[in-house]
Amino acid sequence: MQEVFAALGLSVLERGWLSSNNVVFQASGGSGACVVDTGYVQHAPQTLDLVARALGGSRLERVLNTHLHSDHCGGNAALQAAWQCEVSVPEASWDAVRGWDQRLLSFEATDQRCDRFEAHRALAVGSTVQLGAAHWDVVAAPGHDPEAVMFFQRDHGVLISADALWEERLAIIFPELVGGDGFGAARGALDVIERLAPRIVVPGHGRPFTDVASALACSRRRLQAFEQAPERHRAYAERALTMFHMLEQRTVPRAALVAWLATTPIFVRMARDVVGIERRAEREAHADDVVARLVRDGLLLQSSAGDLQVR
Ligand SMILES: [Zn+2]
């Protein structure tokens, strides 16, 4: 794997859960140094540092985003401020990001943060981009995010899959939380990956891996289980988004976390549009149950003063 990465001038900065991985490409020929995905805003100083170190003093010319979730583009603004680099986003996200339209961007709905950045180019599905020494295909990756793209390098069989394929587990299928169809699209993206037959996958979270067949099988099993019981997918999403919030906030009074779950727009929409709950009191009762389970399962610790922390 390392020889292939060296040939492509690529290094993977594997990050913790709040930030996505960053894939750094050294400058090569006429193509300047670039990075795919930039982590969460809270880690932006660390991202800046890690990217600078990976580039060993050369200038970052471009940032490319697989999709505009806060954990994938949260470092864009800081990198742009440091290097005045150009930013490329999926074509489907172009209008939202150009106008910084909060109704279309996901940050407000999930109560996550992202500093505003400027986008310069749209990544069209079916086109090719030069990253480092090689050309990479821009491939649609709907499901987790209908606007997401992946990057595929044919000659070396390397796929930057973002959140469309992880080694284990399956990312939240966001459209399903608000009454849309996402499971079918996610299955389609897995089929596309199988047809591309990558030998190495660099996921958005976790280490790069080569056992693609078992990752696909694992994702398909989870997807099928979620399709058969969408309430399990909603419960998984609530827990994952709550843990993301807790990783960001570190310590939150229990009552504040319950209120956060009862008022954050994505949960309000999910309750109203999918479950049919309109009243805040009902949402609070449900939120209290979600928090109680996270404490019972040992993911959150509750102090005697009623403060919650990630274990
Ligand atoms: Zn994502």
Tab-separated table of C-alpha atoms and ligand atoms in Angstrom:
chain	number	residue	atom	x	y	z
A	1	MET	CA	0.000	0.000	0.000
A	2	GLN	CA	2.794	2.421	0.925
A	3	GLU	CA	4.570	1.935	-2.440
A	4	VAL	CA	1.351	2.795	-4.270
A	5	PHE	CA	0.820	5.858	-2.082
A	6	ALA	CA	4.432	6.927	-2.710
A	7	ALA	CA	4.001	6.517	-6.477
A	8	LEU	CA	0.896	8.712	-6.307
A	9	GLY	CA	2.546	11.298	-4.017
A	10	LEU	CA	-0.229	10.726	-1.532
A	11	SER	CA	-0.224	10.615	2.248
A	12	VAL	CA	-3.189	9.900	4.471
A	13	LEU	CA	-3.550	11.883	7.682
A	14	GLU	CA	-5.769	9.623	9.733
A	15	ARG	CA	-7.773	11.670	12.211
A	16	GLY	CA	-10.048	11.029	15.180
A	17	TRP	CA	-13.827	10.893	14.909
A	18	LEU	CA	-14.623	14.610	15.034
A	19	SER	CA	-12.482	15.204	11.942
A	20	SER	CA	-12.436	13.274	8.684
A	21	ASN	CA	-9.137	11.978	7.308
A	22	ASN	CA	-7.127	14.353	5.130
A	23	VAL	CA	-5.494	13.004	1.959
A	24	VAL	CA	-2.489	15.146	1.060
A	25	PHE	CA	-0.939	15.143	-2.439
A	26	GLN	CA	2.531	16.533	-3.103
A	27	ALA	CA	3.006	18.937	-6.001
A	28	SER	CA	3.956	17.123	-9.191
A	29	GLY	CA	4.622	18.378	-12.704
A	30	GLY	CA	2.197	21.200	-13.351
A	31	SER	CA	-0.087	20.230	-10.505
A	32	GLY	CA	0.288	22.052	-7.178
A	33	ALA	CA	0.002	20.388	-3.800
A	34	CYS	CA	-3.548	19.675	-2.704
A	35	VAL	CA	-5.594	18.064	0.057
A	36	VAL	CA	-8.855	16.139	-0.059
A	37	ASP	CA	-11.082	16.992	2.945
A	38	THR	CA	-10.006	19.135	5.867
A	39	GLY	CA	-11.561	17.909	9.138
A	40	TYR	CA	-13.730	19.705	11.687
A	41	VAL	CA	-13.377	23.429	12.485
A	42	GLN	CA	-12.403	22.768	16.095
A	43	HIS	CA	-9.319	20.896	14.837
A	44	ALA	CA	-8.431	23.481	12.173
A	45	PRO	CA	-5.150	24.622	13.838
A	46	GLN	CA	-4.055	20.975	14.070
A	47	THR	CA	-5.079	20.372	10.440
A	48	LEU	CA	-3.028	23.380	9.337
A	49	ASP	CA	-0.056	22.026	11.223
A	50	LEU	CA	-0.394	18.457	9.921
A	51	VAL	CA	-0.827	19.553	6.306
A	52	ALA	CA	2.117	21.975	6.515
A	53	ARG	CA	4.280	19.205	7.914
A	54	ALA	CA	3.141	16.717	5.249
A	55	LEU	CA	4.050	19.251	2.547
A	56	GLY	CA	7.466	19.940	4.071
A	57	GLY	CA	7.436	23.656	3.318
A	58	SER	CA	5.766	23.692	-0.086
A	59	ARG	CA	2.602	25.671	-0.649
A	60	LEU	CA	-0.906	24.186	-0.577
A	61	GLU	CA	-2.573	25.198	-3.836
A	62	ARG	CA	-5.916	23.407	-3.717
A	63	VAL	CA	-8.494	21.956	-1.368
A	64	LEU	CA	-11.054	19.447	-2.669
A	65	ASN	CA	-14.076	18.286	-0.694
A	66	THR	CA	-15.817	14.952	-1.150
A	67	HIS	CA	-18.904	16.498	0.475
A	68	LEU	CA	-19.763	19.460	2.634
A	69	HIS	CA	-20.350	17.881	6.016
A	70	SER	CA	-18.751	19.850	8.839
A	71	ASP	CA	-16.182	17.139	9.593
A	72	HIS	CA	-14.946	17.163	5.978
A	73	CYS	CA	-14.765	20.894	5.176
A	74	GLY	CA	-14.298	22.497	8.609
A	75	GLY	CA	-10.617	23.239	7.941
A	76	ASN	CA	-11.224	24.874	4.553
A	77	ALA	CA	-11.412	28.449	5.881
A	78	ALA	CA	-8.198	28.124	7.921
A	79	LEU	CA	-6.253	26.532	5.042
A	80	GLN	CA	-7.576	29.204	2.699
A	81	ALA	CA	-6.531	31.976	5.108
A	82	ALA	CA	-3.034	30.496	5.393
A	83	TRP	CA	-2.366	29.692	1.715
A	84	GLN	CA	-5.051	31.484	-0.324
A	85	CYS	CA	-5.770	28.097	-1.865
A	86	GLU	CA	-8.495	27.332	-4.350
A	87	VAL	CA	-11.419	25.199	-3.148
A	88	SER	CA	-13.306	22.636	-5.265
A	89	VAL	CA	-16.665	21.277	-4.082
A	90	PRO	CA	-19.100	18.758	-5.604
A	91	GLU	CA	-21.079	20.373	-8.392
A	92	ALA	CA	-24.367	19.572	-6.619
A	93	SER	CA	-23.247	21.667	-3.617
A	94	TRP	CA	-22.027	24.609	-5.689
A	95	ASP	CA	-25.023	26.937	-5.310
A	96	ALA	CA	-25.398	26.261	-1.572
A	97	VAL	CA	-21.780	27.026	-0.826
A	98	ARG	CA	-21.484	30.034	-3.140
A	99	GLY	CA	-24.392	31.735	-1.388
A	100	TRP	CA	-23.600	30.039	1.982
A	101	ASP	CA	-27.265	29.048	2.058
A	102	GLN	CA	-28.026	27.712	5.534
A	103	ARG	CA	-31.200	26.011	4.347
A	104	LEU	CA	-29.147	23.869	1.977
A	105	LEU	CA	-25.917	23.461	3.947
A	106	SER	CA	-26.192	20.929	6.781
A	107	PHE	CA	-24.470	22.847	9.597
A	108	GLU	CA	-27.534	24.575	10.987
A	109	ALA	CA	-29.724	21.457	10.824
A	110	THR	CA	-27.200	19.409	12.809
A	111	ASP	CA	-26.035	22.310	15.016
A	112	GLN	CA	-22.457	21.739	13.887
A	113	ARG	CA	-20.046	24.513	13.017
A	114	CYS	CA	-18.123	25.407	9.874
A	115	ASP	CA	-16.357	28.697	9.149
A	116	ARG	CA	-17.402	30.215	5.855
A	117	PHE	CA	-15.010	29.634	2.960
A	118	GLU	CA	-14.912	30.579	-0.699
A	119	ALA	CA	-15.402	27.916	-3.418
A	120	HIS	CA	-13.801	28.368	-6.839
A	121	ARG	CA	-14.505	25.189	-8.805
A	122	ALA	CA	-17.272	22.623	-9.078
A	123	LEU	CA	-16.370	18.935	-9.311
A	124	ALA	CA	-18.525	17.443	-12.042
A	125	VAL	CA	-19.352	13.743	-11.817
A	126	GLY	CA	-17.719	11.956	-14.774
A	127	SER	CA	-14.887	14.479	-15.034
A	128	THR	CA	-11.241	13.950	-14.127
A	129	VAL	CA	-9.032	15.939	-11.757
A	130	GLN	CA	-5.276	15.882	-11.390
A	131	LEU	CA	-4.220	15.170	-7.818
A	132	GLY	CA	-0.452	14.986	-7.478
A	133	ALA	CA	1.106	12.959	-10.259
A	134	ALA	CA	-2.035	11.190	-11.466
A	135	HIS	CA	-5.496	11.738	-12.852
A	136	TRP	CA	-8.474	10.733	-10.730
A	137	ASP	CA	-12.080	10.175	-11.811
A	138	VAL	CA	-14.825	12.072	-10.001
A	139	VAL	CA	-17.505	9.474	-9.139
A	140	ALA	CA	-20.958	10.126	-7.635
A	141	ALA	CA	-21.394	8.701	-4.113
A	142	PRO	CA	-25.009	9.354	-3.041
A	143	GLY	CA	-26.605	7.739	0.025
A	144	HIS	CA	-24.879	9.217	3.074
A	145	ASP	CA	-25.071	12.603	1.326
A	146	PRO	CA	-26.863	12.891	-2.033
A	147	GLU	CA	-24.289	15.447	-3.241
A	148	ALA	CA	-21.117	13.541	-2.302
A	149	VAL	CA	-18.363	12.434	-4.668
A	150	MET	CA	-15.472	9.953	-4.474
A	151	PHE	CA	-12.136	10.014	-6.318
A	152	PHE	CA	-10.869	6.939	-8.177
A	153	GLN	CA	-7.390	6.357	-9.618
A	154	ARG	CA	-7.739	3.628	-12.239
A	155	ASP	CA	-4.104	2.694	-12.894
A	156	HIS	CA	-3.371	1.985	-9.247
A	157	GLY	CA	-6.887	0.973	-8.216
A	158	VAL	CA	-7.109	3.485	-5.362
A	159	LEU	CA	-10.473	4.853	-4.221
A	160	ILE	CA	-10.941	7.834	-1.898
A	161	SER	CA	-14.386	6.743	-0.741
A	162	ALA	CA	-15.150	9.425	1.887
A	163	ASP	CA	-18.253	8.264	3.795
A	164	ALA	CA	-19.674	5.992	1.074
A	165	LEU	CA	-17.595	3.010	2.237
A	166	TRP	CA	-15.851	2.409	5.540
A	167	GLU	CA	-13.924	-0.695	6.553
A	168	GLU	CA	-16.546	-1.497	9.193
A	169	ARG	CA	-19.856	0.099	10.015
A	170	LEU	CA	-21.949	2.335	7.812
A	171	ALA	CA	-22.265	6.115	7.840
A	172	ILE	CA	-25.654	7.714	8.608
A	173	ILE	CA	-27.877	7.812	5.514
A	174	PHE	CA	-29.012	11.404	6.043
A	175	PRO	CA	-31.901	11.688	3.535
A	176	GLU	CA	-33.709	8.872	5.388
A	177	LEU	CA	-33.829	10.989	8.555
A	178	VAL	CA	-36.047	13.598	6.946
A	179	GLY	CA	-38.417	11.466	4.912
A	180	GLY	CA	-36.303	11.090	1.756
A	181	ASP	CA	-34.904	7.983	0.051
A	182	GLY	CA	-31.274	7.271	0.774
A	183	PHE	CA	-30.992	3.520	1.297
A	184	GLY	CA	-31.447	2.768	-2.413
A	185	ALA	CA	-28.862	5.376	-3.389
A	186	ALA	CA	-26.407	4.039	-0.796
A	187	ARG	CA	-26.842	0.509	-2.192
A	188	GLY	CA	-26.247	1.911	-5.682
A	189	ALA	CA	-23.016	3.579	-4.537
A	190	LEU	CA	-21.786	0.261	-3.100
A	191	ASP	CA	-22.558	-1.413	-6.443
A	192	VAL	CA	-20.567	1.288	-8.238
A	193	ILE	CA	-17.620	0.684	-5.908
A	194	GLU	CA	-17.802	-3.048	-6.556
A	195	ARG	CA	-17.696	-2.424	-10.324
A	196	LEU	CA	-14.710	-0.078	-9.972
A	197	ALA	CA	-12.965	-2.933	-8.101
A	198	PRO	CA	-10.497	-0.795	-6.120
A	199	ARG	CA	-7.497	-2.569	-4.601
A	200	ILE	CA	-7.044	0.080	-1.900
A	201	VAL	CA	-9.743	2.202	-0.268
A	202	VAL	CA	-8.950	5.399	1.627
A	203	PRO	CA	-12.090	6.039	3.689
A	204	GLY	CA	-13.196	9.324	5.242
A	205	HIS	CA	-12.747	7.834	8.719
A	206	GLY	CA	-10.486	5.009	9.863
A	207	ARG	CA	-7.375	3.508	8.286
A	208	PRO	CA	-6.946	2.758	4.562
A	209	PHE	CA	-7.791	-0.874	3.782
A	210	THR	CA	-7.471	-3.513	1.075
A	211	ASP	CA	-10.147	-6.072	1.968
A	212	VAL	CA	-12.766	-4.282	-0.077
A	213	ALA	CA	-15.014	-7.315	-0.525
A	214	SER	CA	-15.510	-7.732	3.204
A	215	ALA	CA	-16.105	-3.981	3.699
A	216	LEU	CA	-18.771	-4.079	0.959
A	217	ALA	CA	-20.389	-7.139	2.499
A	218	CYS	CA	-20.409	-5.493	5.939
A	219	SER	CA	-21.963	-2.265	4.566
A	220	ARG	CA	-24.607	-4.230	2.657
A	221	ARG	CA	-25.555	-6.232	5.737
A	222	ARG	CA	-25.987	-3.059	7.783
A	223	LEU	CA	-27.894	-1.346	5.005
A	224	GLN	CA	-30.269	-4.268	4.704
A	225	ALA	CA	-30.844	-4.319	8.461
A	226	PHE	CA	-31.594	-0.591	8.426
A	227	GLU	CA	-33.945	-0.937	5.454
A	228	GLN	CA	-35.864	-3.641	7.283
A	229	ALA	CA	-36.029	-1.586	10.489
A	230	PRO	CA	-35.625	2.143	9.703
A	231	GLU	CA	-36.181	2.968	13.387
A	232	ARG	CA	-32.850	1.261	14.095
A	233	HIS	CA	-31.186	3.578	11.599
A	234	ARG	CA	-32.816	6.605	13.254
A	235	ALA	CA	-31.654	5.438	16.677
A	236	TYR	CA	-28.123	4.944	15.322
A	237	ALA	CA	-28.180	8.445	13.790
A	238	GLU	CA	-29.419	10.045	17.018
A	239	ARG	CA	-26.679	8.371	18.990
A	240	ALA	CA	-23.934	9.173	16.466
A	241	LEU	CA	-24.943	12.841	16.149
A	242	THR	CA	-25.238	13.160	19.931
A	243	MET	CA	-21.794	11.653	20.452
A	244	PHE	CA	-20.365	14.018	17.802
A	245	HIS	CA	-21.908	16.923	19.734
A	246	MET	CA	-20.460	15.611	23.009
A	247	LEU	CA	-16.991	15.165	21.475
A	248	GLU	CA	-17.199	18.789	20.405
A	249	GLN	CA	-18.613	20.166	23.684
A	250	ARG	CA	-16.808	17.741	26.036
A	251	THR	CA	-18.947	18.517	29.112
A	252	VAL	CA	-22.669	19.270	28.962
A	253	PRO	CA	-25.261	19.376	31.781
A	254	ARG	CA	-27.708	16.533	31.256
A	255	ALA	CA	-30.699	18.899	31.001
A	256	ALA	CA	-28.880	20.904	28.309
A	257	LEU	CA	-28.183	17.772	26.266
A	258	VAL	CA	-31.831	16.700	26.492
A	259	ALA	CA	-32.898	20.208	25.388
A	260	TRP	CA	-30.354	20.076	22.540
A	261	LEU	CA	-31.813	16.776	21.292
A	262	ALA	CA	-35.356	18.150	21.574
A	263	THR	CA	-34.647	21.389	19.648
A	264	THR	CA	-31.891	20.749	17.071
A	265	PRO	CA	-33.569	21.093	13.659
A	266	ILE	CA	-32.649	17.684	12.227
A	267	PHE	CA	-34.190	15.907	15.243
A	268	VAL	CA	-37.269	18.145	15.194
A	269	ARG	CA	-37.790	17.322	11.505
A	270	MET	CA	-37.150	13.638	12.053
A	271	ALA	CA	-39.729	13.559	14.871
A	272	ARG	CA	-42.296	15.531	12.898
A	273	ASP	CA	-41.876	14.182	9.351
A	274	VAL	CA	-40.947	10.580	10.040
A	275	VAL	CA	-42.281	9.664	13.470
A	276	GLY	CA	-45.242	12.073	13.572
A	277	ILE	CA	-44.335	13.771	16.871
A	278	GLU	CA	-45.145	17.495	16.947
A	279	ARG	CA	-44.982	18.420	20.639
A	280	ARG	CA	-41.800	19.435	22.370
A	281	ALA	CA	-42.745	17.585	25.568
A	282	GLU	CA	-42.895	14.332	23.612
A	283	ARG	CA	-39.562	15.079	21.963
A	284	GLU	CA	-38.048	15.788	25.382
A	285	ALA	CA	-39.300	12.497	26.769
A	286	HIS	CA	-37.734	10.708	23.800
A	287	ALA	CA	-34.508	12.737	24.151
A	288	ASP	CA	-34.295	11.824	27.817
A	289	ASP	CA	-34.530	8.178	26.833
A	290	VAL	CA	-31.752	8.547	24.210
A	291	VAL	CA	-29.452	10.152	26.812
A	292	ALA	CA	-30.326	7.529	29.439
A	293	ARG	CA	-29.348	4.761	26.999
A	294	LEU	CA	-26.004	6.415	26.158
A	295	VAL	CA	-25.259	6.603	29.898
A	296	ARG	CA	-26.447	3.040	30.507
A	297	ASP	CA	-24.328	1.756	27.604
A	298	GLY	CA	-21.271	3.460	29.067
A	299	LEU	CA	-20.685	5.878	26.174
A	300	LEU	CA	-21.419	8.904	28.376
A	301	LEU	CA	-20.464	9.349	32.005
A	302	GLN	CA	-22.706	11.322	34.344
A	303	SER	CA	-21.159	13.153	37.298
A	304	SER	CA	-22.945	13.548	40.630
A	305	ALA	CA	-23.611	17.176	39.630
A	306	GLY	CA	-25.470	15.959	36.552
A	307	ASP	CA	-22.811	16.824	33.980
A	308	LEU	CA	-22.233	14.459	31.076
A	309	GLN	CA	-18.907	13.625	29.498
A	310	VAL	CA	-17.700	11.253	26.801
A	311	ARG	CA	-16.157	8.237	28.455
B	1	ZN	ZN	-20.211	12.908	6.025
